[in-house]
Amino acid sequence: MISEAMPRQAAQPEPVLRVEDLVVEYRLGKREVVQAVSGVSFEIYQGETLGLVGESGCGKSSAARAVMQLPAPTAGKVILNGVDLAALNNSDLRRQRKQFQMIFQDPISSLNPRRKVSDIVEMPLLVMGEGTPEERAKRVRDVLAAVGLDPEASLDRRPFQFSGGQCQRISIARALVSEPLMLICDEPVSALDVSIQAQIINLLQDMKERYHLTMLFISHDLSVVKVVCDRVAVMYLGRVCELADSETLYRQPAHPYTAALLSAIPEADPNRTPQPIAMKEGELPSATNPPPGCRFNTRCPRAREICTQVVPPLETIADRHTVACHFPLTAD
Amino acid sequence: MENLHTHFMTERGLVRAVDGVSFTLKQGVTLGLVGESGCGKTILSRTLMGLLPPSARISAQARILFNGRDLRGLGEKQLRAIRGREVAMIFQDPMTSLNPVMKVGAQISETLVYHLGMTKAEAHARGVELLRAVGIATPERRIEQYPHQLSGGIRQRVAIAIALACEPKLLIADEPTTALDVTVQSGILDLLREQQRERNMSMILITHDLGVVAGRTDEIAVMYAGKMVERASTKALFGNTRMPYTRALMESIPQLDYPTHTRLKTISGQPPNLIYPPPGCRFAPRCSRAEARCREDEPALDSDGAADHTFACWRPVGTPVVETAA
Ligand SMILES: Nc1ncnc2c1ncn2[C@@H]1O[C@H](COP(=O)(O)OP(=O)(O)OP(=O)(O)O)[C@@H](O)[C@H]1O
Ligand SMILES: Nc1ncnc2c1ncn2[C@@H]1O[C@H](COP(=O)(O)OP(=O)(O)O)[C@@H](O)[C@H]1O
Ligand code: SF4
Ligand code: SF4
Ligand SMILES: [Mg+2]
Ligand SMILES: [Mg+2]
């Protein structure tokens, strides 16, 4: 099933979400600060799914939490439907909450084990003071049915009585009950069994259609991202190094890191062993001490002198295709 | 290994983690053990190593023959001599096998001194050699470091070096790359394959990811709910899949060449609980080919002529499905 990849309303040029120069810092000790996200910008349009990929620790979850204002970013703007969330006070932010919701990797621990499913799913509506009890109960039933759970059989049960896949359905129901504009998914299928993964991926795509969602989808699994996302942003050590339509990115990666990532994916086909692009051995640099210049220069097979000195800016190399590299692969 | 059952006594009942598994592994062969989480892969391999928690019970009639010797008859002391020396294991989290407060060099030396009776100086030199063999660029420096100072990939390489230290005849790798990034993963898998060939070891590579075993094993065994359900050469398993579960698993994995918003094929329902497994074929409640017989009689792991390809199924893929009035 193919859905429209392009913005639903072409006449509406404003993105649903615009993130500008997002910076997230964590305090380690008294003096030491680690910058997990260093100036990330992107836009997501109505009806679109943007993928965020990269190795563990590159700042994907930190960026997602900053968009959710959980907590607010150290610096930068998060403009949802024209409103800068980072500039709102607490009560204004609470009012906006129904517009953006999030689901997490570990479906079981992200649900309160002591509460009944009916309470868990109703919670966002209660917090926002929406509807009468009867209206809320109806919306809870409707959304549970939409995510493929039998409302009668599940309302009075508690999370531990469900499997991981069912718990992820409950999280999705909780996120959708307030009919948000934007859904942020942080590794939503990574903790699930292979046979359950496909069910949840299909469900997310169905829900996107049904609730007209705009999505930010984080995953380290590039095959999953390819199936789910219209565009993909690749992160390396806190920065976006490439952003393009998924078809373009997978067919013709321009950043050496994207190319290396793609070449390493193991495929379930005995005739196609991956031929990974050799990256330089040695230290994987850390966020506490990122290398100067291009952050990928310690592992990049194409690195030259300038790469260790000058930060490559994110530049547009083709329509809807930006890359931050002094020597992108398409320039050959 | 013959007719192995490993069960756990729990408050909620008897968990049949591994339920009647038999298999043989020849020298110099890499076997991929594939299945979803909870299907019994880890418990099966821990049973082989004699590394089970106290609540585990192994069936009385089971035999685990290693080079002709039944490991079940051995005491803890004899098992320890075999473990690490002849059979070695690598875990998903390398910290499981590494000691966090001991320098890398000392950990390798310890194994070499304990099992092979080397002197400290010999062990040190051999340690440097081993680290270099597992692709570590600056072994002299690494030897002086503690595990927490290493990245996940280097840590796993160190764990592999320790596992290889005594030239084991069998190496069991349980999800060795699941916790690692893809860019690091392929390097580790290639290293394992290369070492296995070079040393003519046997290897069991355990994973839930069919992509991991596809290009790097000689044979594959698929497990479902505590049972082995298909076993074949890697080529035959992918090229001529017989067990509907194996087929469904392959089809549900997104492929890189799928266009955006492809609808994935799914397996309905969820894996059964191992306290009350369904009667008959354990996959029957989720199988699109199931018939009445599947829900009553349990199919045995059997071949239908092709040597070295066995599967447990009444209506394997490739045979016509006759519609029965439902
Ligand atoms: N609360 C925290 N305090 C200090 N450092 C943190 C904290 N949370 C994250 N970090 C650091 O920030 C960096 C980015 O972390 P983040 O969780 O965003 O990564 P990620 O891309 O989501 O990784 P993964 O794929 O493992 O989920 C890492 O170096 C991490 O160690
Ligand atoms: N210590 C234990 N006590 C009780 N049940 C256990 C224990 N360890 C594992 N199990 C159960 O045994 C089954 C197989 O587990 P395991 O071999 O770890 O699966 P896999 O490695 O295939 O993911 C699971 O149902 C699991 O819950
Ligand atoms: S800027 Fe230089 S080091 Fe960075 S990715 Fe491009 S070529 Fe490699
Ligand atoms: S025995 Fe029946 S239920 Fe089991 S896999 Fe074969 S066809 Fe499906
Ligand atoms: Mg994360
Ligand atoms: Mg396991």
PDB file of C-alpha atoms in Angstrom, chain A residues 24-121:
ATOM      1  CA  VAL A  24      21.134  19.547  24.147  1.00  0.00           C
ATOM      2  CA  GLU A  25      23.730  19.525  26.885  1.00  0.00           C
ATOM      3  CA  TYR A  26      24.016  17.292  29.919  1.00  0.00           C
ATOM      4  CA  ARG A  27      25.982  18.245  32.993  1.00  0.00           C
ATOM      5  CA  LEU A  28      28.327  15.450  34.025  1.00  0.00           C
ATOM      6  CA  GLY A  29      30.227  16.787  36.976  1.00  0.00           C
ATOM      7  CA  LYS A  30      30.658  20.250  38.413  1.00  0.00           C
ATOM      8  CA  ARG A  31      32.522  21.509  35.386  1.00  0.00           C
ATOM      9  CA  GLU A  32      32.161  18.947  32.659  1.00  0.00           C
ATOM     10  CA  VAL A  33      29.376  19.263  30.127  1.00  0.00           C
ATOM     11  CA  VAL A  34      28.601  16.846  27.329  1.00  0.00           C
ATOM     12  CA  GLN A  35      26.879  18.122  24.239  1.00  0.00           C
ATOM     13  CA  ALA A  36      24.634  15.321  22.964  1.00  0.00           C
ATOM     14  CA  VAL A  37      23.023  17.415  20.211  1.00  0.00           C
ATOM     15  CA  SER A  38      25.034  20.214  18.595  1.00  0.00           C
ATOM     16  CA  GLY A  39      22.941  22.454  16.391  1.00  0.00           C
ATOM     17  CA  VAL A  40      20.420  20.210  14.652  1.00  0.00           C
ATOM     18  CA  SER A  41      17.802  21.682  12.283  1.00  0.00           C
ATOM     19  CA  PHE A  42      15.063  20.001  10.270  1.00  0.00           C
ATOM     20  CA  GLU A  43      11.456  20.441   9.167  1.00  0.00           C
ATOM     21  CA  ILE A  44       8.611  17.959   8.918  1.00  0.00           C
ATOM     22  CA  TYR A  45       5.587  18.681   6.725  1.00  0.00           C
ATOM     23  CA  GLN A  46       1.973  17.627   7.169  1.00  0.00           C
ATOM     24  CA  GLY A  47       1.493  13.907   6.632  1.00  0.00           C
ATOM     25  CA  GLU A  48       5.177  13.231   6.331  1.00  0.00           C
ATOM     26  CA  THR A  49       7.371  10.819   8.292  1.00  0.00           C
ATOM     27  CA  LEU A  50      10.947  11.883   8.922  1.00  0.00           C
ATOM     28  CA  GLY A  51      13.395   9.172   9.969  1.00  0.00           C
ATOM     29  CA  LEU A  52      16.281   9.867  12.338  1.00  0.00           C
ATOM     30  CA  VAL A  53      19.058   7.284  12.144  1.00  0.00           C
ATOM     31  CA  GLY A  54      22.569   6.897  13.491  1.00  0.00           C
ATOM     32  CA  GLU A  55      24.693   4.838  15.827  1.00  0.00           C
ATOM     33  CA  SER A  56      24.021   4.415  19.504  1.00  0.00           C
ATOM     34  CA  GLY A  57      24.803   7.570  21.452  1.00  0.00           C
ATOM     35  CA  CYS A  58      24.708   9.913  18.461  1.00  0.00           C
ATOM     36  CA  GLY A  59      21.925  11.945  20.068  1.00  0.00           C
ATOM     37  CA  LYS A  60      18.709  10.652  18.492  1.00  0.00           C
ATOM     38  CA  SER A  61      16.790  10.199  21.731  1.00  0.00           C
ATOM     39  CA  SER A  62      18.187  13.416  23.176  1.00  0.00           C
ATOM     40  CA  ALA A  63      16.919  15.309  20.131  1.00  0.00           C
ATOM     41  CA  ALA A  64      13.511  13.634  20.374  1.00  0.00           C
ATOM     42  CA  ARG A  65      13.164  14.382  24.068  1.00  0.00           C
ATOM     43  CA  ALA A  66      14.134  18.007  23.418  1.00  0.00           C
ATOM     44  CA  VAL A  67      11.385  18.268  20.805  1.00  0.00           C
ATOM     45  CA  MET A  68       8.969  16.895  23.411  1.00  0.00           C
ATOM     46  CA  GLN A  69      10.319  19.436  25.940  1.00  0.00           C
ATOM     47  CA  LEU A  70      11.193  16.539  28.239  1.00  0.00           C
ATOM     48  CA  PRO A  71      13.257  18.457  29.243  1.00  0.00           C
ATOM     49  CA  ALA A  72      13.448  21.591  27.130  1.00  0.00           C
ATOM     50  CA  PRO A  73      16.575  21.920  24.955  1.00  0.00           C
ATOM     51  CA  THR A  74      19.614  23.867  26.135  1.00  0.00           C
ATOM     52  CA  ALA A  75      19.234  26.124  23.103  1.00  0.00           C
ATOM     53  CA  GLY A  76      17.335  26.277  19.831  1.00  0.00           C
ATOM     54  CA  LYS A  77      13.733  26.512  18.690  1.00  0.00           C
ATOM     55  CA  VAL A  78      11.067  23.834  18.421  1.00  0.00           C
ATOM     56  CA  ILE A  79       8.241  25.380  16.407  1.00  0.00           C
ATOM     57  CA  LEU A  80       5.105  23.250  16.315  1.00  0.00           C
ATOM     58  CA  ASN A  81       2.365  24.611  14.090  1.00  0.00           C
ATOM     59  CA  GLY A  82       3.838  28.106  14.361  1.00  0.00           C
ATOM     60  CA  VAL A  83       4.347  28.091  18.152  1.00  0.00           C
ATOM     61  CA  ASP A  84       7.837  27.921  19.671  1.00  0.00           C
ATOM     62  CA  LEU A  85       7.425  25.297  22.393  1.00  0.00           C
ATOM     63  CA  ALA A  86      10.776  26.099  23.960  1.00  0.00           C
ATOM     64  CA  ALA A  87       9.567  29.625  24.726  1.00  0.00           C
ATOM     65  CA  LEU A  88       6.293  28.615  26.453  1.00  0.00           C
ATOM     66  CA  ASN A  89       5.687  28.660  30.195  1.00  0.00           C
ATOM     67  CA  ASN A  90       4.512  25.465  31.892  1.00  0.00           C
ATOM     68  CA  SER A  91       0.769  25.993  31.699  1.00  0.00           C
ATOM     69  CA  ASP A  92       0.866  27.072  28.055  1.00  0.00           C
ATOM     70  CA  LEU A  93       3.038  24.068  27.292  1.00  0.00           C
ATOM     71  CA  ARG A  94       0.544  21.762  29.024  1.00  0.00           C
ATOM     72  CA  ARG A  95      -2.188  23.125  26.791  1.00  0.00           C
ATOM     73  CA  GLN A  96      -0.085  22.344  23.715  1.00  0.00           C
ATOM     74  CA  ARG A  97       0.737  18.798  24.888  1.00  0.00           C
ATOM     75  CA  LYS A  98      -2.222  17.183  23.165  1.00  0.00           C
ATOM     76  CA  GLN A  99      -0.642  18.220  19.857  1.00  0.00           C
ATOM     77  CA  PHE A 100       2.494  16.110  20.202  1.00  0.00           C
ATOM     78  CA  GLN A 101       2.863  12.705  21.733  1.00  0.00           C
ATOM     79  CA  MET A 102       5.614  10.146  21.978  1.00  0.00           C
ATOM     80  CA  ILE A 103       6.064   6.367  22.111  1.00  0.00           C
ATOM     81  CA  PHE A 104       9.171   4.681  23.465  1.00  0.00           C
ATOM     82  CA  GLN A 105      11.337   1.658  22.861  1.00  0.00           C
ATOM     83  CA  ASP A 106      10.505  -0.392  25.923  1.00  0.00           C
ATOM     84  CA  PRO A 107       6.754  -0.877  25.765  1.00  0.00           C
ATOM     85  CA  ILE A 108       6.392  -2.509  29.161  1.00  0.00           C
ATOM     86  CA  SER A 109       8.375  -0.122  31.354  1.00  0.00           C
ATOM     87  CA  SER A 110       6.858   2.928  29.676  1.00  0.00           C
ATOM     88  CA  LEU A 111       3.434   1.964  31.078  1.00  0.00           C
ATOM     89  CA  ASN A 112       2.568   2.294  34.756  1.00  0.00           C
ATOM     90  CA  PRO A 113       2.275  -1.326  35.968  1.00  0.00           C
ATOM     91  CA  ARG A 114      -0.241  -0.539  38.717  1.00  0.00           C
ATOM     92  CA  ARG A 115      -2.819   1.140  36.509  1.00  0.00           C
ATOM     93  CA  LYS A 116      -5.532  -0.419  34.441  1.00  0.00           C
ATOM     94  CA  VAL A 117      -5.362  -0.018  30.680  1.00  0.00           C
ATOM     95  CA  SER A 118      -8.480   2.189  30.757  1.00  0.00           C
ATOM     96  CA  ASP A 119      -6.747   4.641  33.134  1.00  0.00           C
ATOM     97  CA  ILE A 120      -3.475   4.588  31.221  1.00  0.00           C
ATOM     98  CA  VAL A 121      -5.076   5.426  27.909  1.00  0.00           C
TER      99      VAL A 121
END
